[in-house]
Amino acid sequence: MSSTNRRSFLARGAALATVPTVAVLADGALAGQASAATLPDYAPIPPSALGPAVNAQGYYVGRIEKNLYWVTDGTYQAAFLTTREGVVLFDAPPSIGHNLQRAIDEIASANGVSNRVTHLVYSHHHADHLGASSLFGRHVVRIGHTEARKLLARDNDPARPVPDITFDQRYTLRVGGERVELAWHGTNHTPDNVYIHLPDHHTLMLVDVLLPGWVPFDSFNLNEDVPGSIAAPAKALSYPWKHFVGGHIGRLGSRQDMVVYQQYVDDIVENVKKALVTVDPTPYFTKYGNNVWAAVKEYQAAQIAYAAGPVIKKYTGVLAAADVYTASTTFIILESLRLDLGVDSQVHA
């Protein structure tokens, strides 16, 4: 086990140890408790998907370009820009938590610059990316999309203060001689997810779309707008950038990562279209009769297997966890093609 994986395993084990026991069987065993012998095996993770080792405090901080840095705990990511007026922080994942300031302190001390966070840019409203926002106090200027302010006001979470500055389409943040271009190009992962471009640092940050080196998380990253999310890579590639911050997993991304991810999604779309016209529903509805949900469940399972199988085979060893989450992503894309785009939607004769 590598030092990165070992530290991550130990950290997660310690967190799990704090979870209360909910159900105990008469013989003292946890209800539903898994064991190594009963858990399924998955394909090995390609070394190219792994990032640098975290330190003893559970984080890694490194330079992206010039005075732009990133920090990760191996699962989540944030970034920060040091300026002559203070630090601009991009997202504040609670899993990194106080290590965000420790990482900033480390870089500021080494470079003789201010460690005071003056601005916090929100990629989108989700708690797993903003839940440590309140650690930086009330005097930090928070910036996000107009919809982020509405959603955060609705959620009323004290850990995620609403942004002080909002924008609808574009906003240029200028701090300490630095420039950050923020833009909204339509909904994708969420209605408020924005493109964060640092042109002088050749970097784009777009969270919960591309997870460099990995397939999307369960059910296509839980994207709220599937067509918008399918279109997002092309919009990202229209920017000039070399470095990519995706918000998750342990390494930065490249343009080639985005190209591979885009092709992965395109392959699923193409195979789903084939499955919709190839897999015959007759056997499923014949067997289950008036149990319509059973028929639909098994019919869609066959469509998903038809569409996902070749993609899993193609990307195993290329993208991490291709065999873990491709099927669930395929289901979401299948439903979107049917319901959002009307693919294979036929009017009854």
Short mmCIF file of C-alpha atoms in Angstrom, two decimals:
data_model
loop_
_atom_site.label_atom_id
_atom_site.label_comp_id
_atom_site.label_asym_id
_atom_site.label_seq_id
_atom_site.Cartn_x
_atom_site.Cartn_y
_atom_site.Cartn_z
CA MET A 1 0.00 0.00 0.00
CA SER A 2 1.42 3.42 -1.00
CA SER A 3 1.98 6.16 1.58
CA THR A 4 -0.87 8.14 0.00
CA ASN A 5 -3.31 5.27 0.16
CA ARG A 6 -2.20 4.24 3.64
CA ARG A 7 -2.70 7.73 5.09
CA SER A 8 -6.05 8.09 3.34
CA PHE A 9 -7.13 4.66 4.61
CA LEU A 10 -6.12 5.48 8.18
CA ALA A 11 -7.84 8.86 8.08
CA ARG A 12 -11.06 7.36 6.78
CA GLY A 13 -10.83 4.52 9.28
CA ALA A 14 -10.54 7.01 12.12
CA ALA A 15 -13.59 8.86 10.81
CA LEU A 16 -15.59 5.66 10.56
CA ALA A 17 -14.64 4.79 14.12
CA THR A 18 -16.63 7.80 15.30
CA VAL A 19 -19.86 6.57 13.65
CA PRO A 20 -22.24 5.20 16.29
CA THR A 21 -23.34 1.59 16.13
CA VAL A 22 -26.93 1.64 14.91
CA ALA A 23 -27.93 -2.01 14.79
CA VAL A 24 -26.38 -4.99 16.56
CA LEU A 25 -27.48 -8.56 16.08
CA ALA A 26 -28.02 -10.94 18.96
CA ASP A 27 -24.57 -12.44 18.49
CA GLY A 28 -22.97 -8.99 18.65
CA ALA A 29 -22.28 -8.62 14.93
CA LEU A 30 -23.22 -5.43 13.14
CA ALA A 31 -26.33 -5.77 11.01
CA GLY A 32 -25.33 -5.80 7.37
CA GLN A 33 -21.66 -5.65 8.25
CA ALA A 34 -19.46 -6.41 5.24
CA SER A 35 -16.25 -8.37 5.32
CA ALA A 36 -13.31 -8.44 2.95
CA ALA A 37 -14.36 -11.91 1.87
CA THR A 38 -17.85 -10.81 0.79
CA LEU A 39 -16.98 -7.52 -0.89
CA PRO A 40 -16.66 -7.54 -4.71
CA ASP A 41 -13.36 -7.10 -6.52
CA TYR A 42 -12.77 -4.28 -9.01
CA ALA A 43 -10.11 -3.54 -11.59
CA PRO A 44 -6.84 -2.06 -10.30
CA ILE A 45 -6.54 1.73 -10.33
CA PRO A 46 -4.22 2.94 -13.11
CA PRO A 47 -1.17 4.66 -11.56
CA SER A 48 -1.86 7.64 -13.83
CA ALA A 49 -5.05 8.35 -11.85
CA LEU A 50 -3.26 8.81 -8.55
CA GLY A 51 -1.96 12.09 -7.20
CA PRO A 52 0.87 13.05 -4.85
CA ALA A 53 1.10 11.75 -1.29
CA VAL A 54 -0.53 13.82 1.41
CA ASN A 55 1.52 14.89 4.44
CA ALA A 56 1.13 13.80 8.05
CA GLN A 57 -1.65 16.36 8.54
CA GLY A 58 -3.60 14.89 5.65
CA TYR A 59 -3.07 17.37 2.83
CA TYR A 60 -0.84 18.14 -0.11
CA VAL A 61 -0.22 21.66 -1.39
CA GLY A 62 1.63 22.41 -4.61
CA ARG A 63 2.22 25.09 -7.18
CA ILE A 64 0.08 25.11 -10.32
CA GLU A 65 1.80 28.04 -11.99
CA LYS A 66 3.54 31.13 -10.55
CA ASN A 67 1.54 32.27 -7.50
CA LEU A 68 -1.40 29.91 -8.03
CA TYR A 69 -1.54 26.80 -5.83
CA TRP A 70 -3.79 23.83 -5.20
CA VAL A 71 -4.48 21.75 -2.14
CA THR A 72 -5.98 18.27 -1.85
CA ASP A 73 -6.72 15.62 0.74
CA GLY A 74 -6.67 12.96 -1.97
CA THR A 75 -10.42 13.15 -2.55
CA TYR A 76 -11.33 16.86 -2.65
CA GLN A 77 -9.50 19.85 -4.09
CA ALA A 78 -9.36 23.61 -3.67
CA ALA A 79 -7.04 26.27 -5.09
CA PHE A 80 -5.68 29.62 -3.94
CA LEU A 81 -3.95 32.61 -5.44
CA THR A 82 -1.51 34.70 -3.40
CA THR A 83 -1.51 38.42 -4.18
CA ARG A 84 0.09 41.52 -2.74
CA GLU A 85 -3.25 42.30 -1.06
CA GLY A 86 -4.00 38.86 0.36
CA VAL A 87 -5.17 35.42 -0.73
CA VAL A 88 -8.02 34.49 -3.07
CA LEU A 89 -9.37 31.04 -2.17
CA PHE A 90 -11.37 28.94 -4.63
CA ASP A 91 -13.83 26.68 -2.78
CA ALA A 92 -13.56 25.46 0.80
CA PRO A 93 -14.26 21.71 1.05
CA PRO A 94 -15.02 20.66 4.64
CA SER A 95 -13.02 17.44 4.22
CA ILE A 96 -9.90 19.62 3.88
CA GLY A 97 -11.20 22.02 6.51
CA HIS A 98 -8.56 23.74 8.66
CA ASN A 99 -5.86 22.28 6.41
CA LEU A 100 -6.83 24.96 3.89
CA GLN A 101 -5.39 27.66 6.12
CA ARG A 102 -2.43 25.45 7.04
CA ALA A 103 -1.63 25.02 3.35
CA ILE A 104 -1.94 28.76 2.77
CA ASP A 105 0.27 29.45 5.81
CA GLU A 106 2.90 27.04 4.48
CA ILE A 107 3.09 28.77 1.09
CA ALA A 108 2.84 32.29 2.49
CA SER A 109 5.65 31.65 4.97
CA ALA A 110 7.90 30.18 2.29
CA ASN A 111 7.32 33.10 -0.08
CA GLY A 112 7.09 35.97 2.39
CA VAL A 113 3.56 36.99 1.39
CA SER A 114 0.31 37.58 3.27
CA ASN A 115 -1.61 34.54 4.47
CA ARG A 116 -4.86 36.45 5.00
CA VAL A 117 -7.75 35.20 2.88
CA THR A 118 -9.51 38.27 1.50
CA HIS A 119 -11.74 36.66 -1.16
CA LEU A 120 -13.47 33.29 -1.47
CA VAL A 121 -14.83 32.27 -4.88
CA TYR A 122 -17.66 29.73 -4.88
CA SER A 123 -17.71 27.24 -7.75
CA HIS A 124 -21.27 26.23 -6.83
CA HIS A 125 -23.45 25.90 -3.73
CA HIS A 126 -22.90 22.26 -2.72
CA ALA A 127 -21.84 21.68 0.88
CA ASP A 128 -19.09 19.22 0.02
CA HIS A 129 -17.22 22.06 -1.71
CA LEU A 130 -18.19 25.02 0.49
CA GLY A 131 -18.75 23.54 3.95
CA ALA A 132 -15.58 25.14 5.37
CA SER A 133 -16.42 28.63 4.11
CA SER A 134 -17.43 29.92 7.54
CA LEU A 135 -13.95 29.11 8.91
CA PHE A 136 -12.69 32.24 7.15
CA GLY A 137 -14.92 34.66 9.01
CA ARG A 138 -17.38 37.37 8.08
CA HIS A 139 -14.93 39.82 6.57
CA VAL A 140 -13.95 37.67 3.60
CA VAL A 141 -15.57 38.80 0.33
CA ARG A 142 -17.45 35.83 -1.07
CA ILE A 143 -18.25 35.67 -4.79
CA GLY A 144 -20.62 33.35 -6.64
CA HIS A 145 -23.31 33.06 -9.24
CA THR A 146 -26.69 34.73 -8.67
CA GLU A 147 -28.33 31.32 -8.43
CA ALA A 148 -25.80 30.26 -5.78
CA ARG A 149 -26.99 33.10 -3.57
CA LYS A 150 -30.62 31.98 -4.00
CA LEU A 151 -29.81 28.35 -3.27
CA LEU A 152 -27.65 29.12 -0.26
CA ALA A 153 -30.32 31.45 1.13
CA ARG A 154 -32.78 28.59 0.75
CA ASP A 155 -30.46 26.08 2.41
CA ASN A 156 -29.76 28.45 5.33
CA ASP A 157 -26.55 26.66 6.28
CA PRO A 158 -24.34 28.77 8.60
CA ALA A 159 -21.29 26.88 7.31
CA ARG A 160 -21.93 28.34 3.84
CA PRO A 161 -22.57 32.10 4.02
CA VAL A 162 -24.28 33.55 0.97
CA PRO A 163 -21.96 35.34 -1.49
CA ASP A 164 -21.51 39.08 -1.10
CA ILE A 165 -20.91 39.63 -4.82
CA THR A 166 -22.97 37.82 -7.43
CA PHE A 167 -23.11 37.80 -11.22
CA ASP A 168 -25.36 36.40 -13.93
CA GLN A 169 -23.07 35.82 -16.92
CA ARG A 170 -19.54 37.11 -16.32
CA TYR A 171 -17.49 38.75 -13.61
CA THR A 172 -13.84 39.81 -13.53
CA LEU A 173 -12.19 39.73 -10.12
CA ARG A 174 -9.12 41.96 -9.83
CA VAL A 175 -7.11 41.70 -6.62
CA GLY A 176 -3.53 42.74 -5.94
CA GLY A 177 -2.61 42.97 -9.61
CA GLU A 178 -4.17 39.56 -10.42
CA ARG A 179 -7.13 38.74 -12.65
CA VAL A 180 -9.70 35.97 -12.39
CA GLU A 181 -12.43 35.55 -15.01
CA LEU A 182 -15.67 33.97 -13.81
CA ALA A 183 -18.37 32.87 -16.25
CA TRP A 184 -21.66 31.02 -16.32
CA HIS A 185 -22.35 29.10 -19.54
CA GLY A 186 -25.64 27.49 -18.58
CA THR A 187 -26.52 24.76 -16.15
CA ASN A 188 -24.46 21.58 -15.93
CA HIS A 189 -23.72 19.85 -12.63
CA THR A 190 -25.91 22.42 -10.88
CA PRO A 191 -27.75 25.58 -11.99
CA ASP A 192 -25.00 27.75 -10.46
CA ASN A 193 -21.80 25.91 -11.42
CA VAL A 194 -19.31 28.39 -12.92
CA TYR A 195 -16.15 28.33 -15.01
CA ILE A 196 -13.20 29.87 -13.14
CA HIS A 197 -10.47 30.93 -15.54
CA LEU A 198 -7.08 32.29 -14.54
CA PRO A 199 -5.67 33.33 -17.93
CA ASP A 200 -2.34 34.56 -16.58
CA HIS A 201 -1.82 31.15 -14.97
CA HIS A 202 -3.13 29.02 -17.87
CA THR A 203 -5.62 27.35 -15.52
CA LEU A 204 -9.31 26.48 -15.60
CA MET A 205 -11.32 25.35 -12.58
CA LEU A 206 -14.65 23.65 -13.26
CA VAL A 207 -15.91 21.50 -10.42
CA ASP A 208 -17.78 18.19 -10.62
CA VAL A 209 -17.52 17.76 -14.38
CA LEU A 210 -14.15 16.19 -15.19
CA LEU A 211 -12.53 14.23 -12.36
CA PRO A 212 -9.02 13.83 -13.85
CA GLY A 213 -8.05 10.21 -14.41
CA TRP A 214 -11.39 8.84 -13.18
CA VAL A 215 -14.86 8.14 -14.50
CA PRO A 216 -17.68 10.25 -13.05
CA PHE A 217 -18.98 9.53 -9.57
CA ASP A 218 -22.20 7.54 -9.14
CA SER A 219 -25.03 8.40 -11.56
CA PHE A 220 -22.97 10.74 -13.73
CA ASN A 221 -21.74 12.89 -10.82
CA LEU A 222 -25.38 13.39 -9.73
CA ASN A 223 -25.58 16.05 -12.45
CA GLU A 224 -28.80 18.04 -12.30
CA ASP A 225 -28.72 18.93 -16.02
CA VAL A 226 -27.51 15.98 -18.06
CA PRO A 227 -27.52 17.62 -21.53
CA GLY A 228 -25.75 20.65 -20.03
CA SER A 229 -23.15 18.40 -18.43
CA ILE A 230 -22.58 16.50 -21.67
CA ALA A 231 -21.96 19.86 -23.38
CA ALA A 232 -19.64 21.20 -20.65
CA PRO A 233 -16.33 19.64 -21.87
CA ALA A 234 -16.58 21.37 -25.25
CA LYS A 235 -17.20 24.69 -23.49
CA ALA A 236 -14.23 24.06 -21.19
CA LEU A 237 -11.98 23.23 -24.13
CA SER A 238 -12.92 26.52 -25.81
CA TYR A 239 -10.82 28.26 -23.13
CA PRO A 240 -7.02 28.44 -23.46
CA TRP A 241 -5.59 26.53 -20.51
CA LYS A 242 -2.97 23.93 -19.60
CA HIS A 243 -3.89 23.09 -16.00
CA PHE A 244 -7.28 21.93 -14.73
CA VAL A 245 -8.76 21.86 -11.22
CA GLY A 246 -11.77 19.55 -11.09
CA GLY A 247 -12.56 19.65 -7.38
CA HIS A 248 -12.15 15.92 -6.77
CA ILE A 249 -9.59 13.13 -6.53
CA GLY A 250 -5.87 13.55 -6.01
CA ARG A 251 -4.32 15.19 -9.05
CA LEU A 252 -4.63 18.09 -11.44
CA GLY A 253 -5.93 17.61 -14.95
CA SER A 254 -4.74 18.40 -18.45
CA ARG A 255 -6.41 19.12 -21.76
CA GLN A 256 -5.83 15.49 -22.74
CA ASP A 257 -7.76 14.41 -19.63
CA MET A 258 -10.69 16.51 -20.82
CA VAL A 259 -10.49 15.01 -24.31
CA VAL A 260 -10.50 11.46 -22.94
CA TYR A 261 -13.40 12.24 -20.61
CA GLN A 262 -15.38 13.81 -23.46
CA GLN A 263 -14.82 10.72 -25.60
CA TYR A 264 -15.88 8.47 -22.70
CA VAL A 265 -19.20 10.30 -22.41
CA ASP A 266 -19.66 10.36 -26.19
CA ASP A 267 -19.09 6.59 -26.30
CA ILE A 268 -21.81 6.06 -23.69
CA VAL A 269 -24.21 8.31 -25.61
CA GLU A 270 -23.58 6.44 -28.85
CA ASN A 271 -24.02 3.04 -27.22
CA VAL A 272 -27.19 4.11 -25.44
CA LYS A 273 -28.71 5.16 -28.76
CA LYS A 274 -27.91 1.70 -30.11
CA ALA A 275 -29.35 -0.01 -27.04
CA LEU A 276 -32.62 1.92 -27.32
CA VAL A 277 -33.30 0.45 -30.76
CA THR A 278 -31.61 -2.95 -30.37
CA VAL A 279 -32.70 -4.46 -27.05
CA ASP A 280 -36.13 -6.08 -27.50
CA PRO A 281 -38.57 -5.36 -24.63
CA THR A 282 -40.91 -8.24 -25.51
CA PRO A 283 -39.39 -11.00 -23.28
CA TYR A 284 -39.48 -8.79 -20.19
CA PHE A 285 -43.08 -7.66 -20.53
CA THR A 286 -44.17 -11.18 -21.50
CA LYS A 287 -42.63 -12.69 -18.38
CA TYR A 288 -43.74 -10.10 -15.82
CA GLY A 289 -47.21 -9.36 -17.18
CA ASN A 290 -48.93 -6.67 -15.16
CA ASN A 291 -45.89 -6.17 -12.89
CA VAL A 292 -44.82 -3.28 -15.05
CA TRP A 293 -42.00 -2.09 -12.78
CA ALA A 294 -40.37 -5.53 -12.82
CA ALA A 295 -40.53 -5.57 -16.62
CA VAL A 296 -39.13 -2.05 -16.91
CA LYS A 297 -36.39 -2.78 -14.37
CA GLU A 298 -35.12 -5.86 -16.19
CA TYR A 299 -35.54 -4.30 -19.63
CA GLN A 300 -33.51 -1.25 -18.66
CA ALA A 301 -30.91 -3.43 -16.97
CA ALA A 302 -30.45 -5.20 -20.30
CA GLN A 303 -30.17 -1.88 -22.15
CA ILE A 304 -27.59 -0.62 -19.65
CA ALA A 305 -25.55 -3.82 -19.90
CA TYR A 306 -25.64 -3.58 -23.70
CA ALA A 307 -24.52 0.07 -23.70
CA ALA A 308 -22.09 0.05 -20.79
CA GLY A 309 -20.28 -3.22 -21.47
CA PRO A 310 -18.13 -2.04 -24.41
CA VAL A 311 -17.34 1.24 -22.62
CA ILE A 312 -16.19 -0.55 -19.49
CA LYS A 313 -13.97 -2.79 -21.59
CA LYS A 314 -12.51 0.15 -23.54
CA TYR A 315 -11.74 2.34 -20.53
CA THR A 316 -10.64 -0.20 -17.91
CA GLY A 317 -6.99 0.63 -17.30
CA VAL A 318 -7.48 4.05 -18.89
CA LEU A 319 -9.89 5.71 -16.45
CA ALA A 320 -10.02 4.63 -12.82
CA ALA A 321 -13.21 2.88 -11.66
CA ALA A 322 -14.57 2.35 -15.17
CA ASP A 323 -16.03 -0.92 -13.90
CA VAL A 324 -17.48 0.72 -10.77
CA TYR A 325 -19.67 3.59 -11.97
CA THR A 326 -20.04 3.35 -15.76
CA ALA A 327 -23.32 1.44 -15.47
CA SER A 328 -24.95 4.04 -13.22
CA THR A 329 -23.76 6.86 -15.48
CA THR A 330 -25.16 4.96 -18.46
CA PHE A 331 -28.56 4.73 -16.79
CA ILE A 332 -28.70 8.49 -16.19
CA ILE A 333 -27.65 9.25 -19.76
CA LEU A 334 -30.17 6.73 -21.12
CA GLU A 335 -32.99 8.39 -19.22
CA SER A 336 -31.85 11.85 -20.32
CA LEU A 337 -31.73 10.83 -23.98
CA ARG A 338 -35.27 9.48 -23.67
CA LEU A 339 -36.82 12.23 -21.60
CA ASP A 340 -34.80 15.37 -22.36
CA LEU A 341 -33.98 14.75 -26.02
CA GLY A 342 -36.83 12.44 -27.07
CA VAL A 343 -34.55 9.77 -28.51
CA ASP A 344 -36.64 6.68 -29.43
CA SER A 345 -39.81 8.47 -28.32
CA GLN A 346 -42.57 7.16 -30.57
CA VAL A 347 -46.18 8.28 -30.84
CA HIS A 348 -48.56 5.35 -30.51
CA ALA A 349 -50.26 4.46 -33.78
#
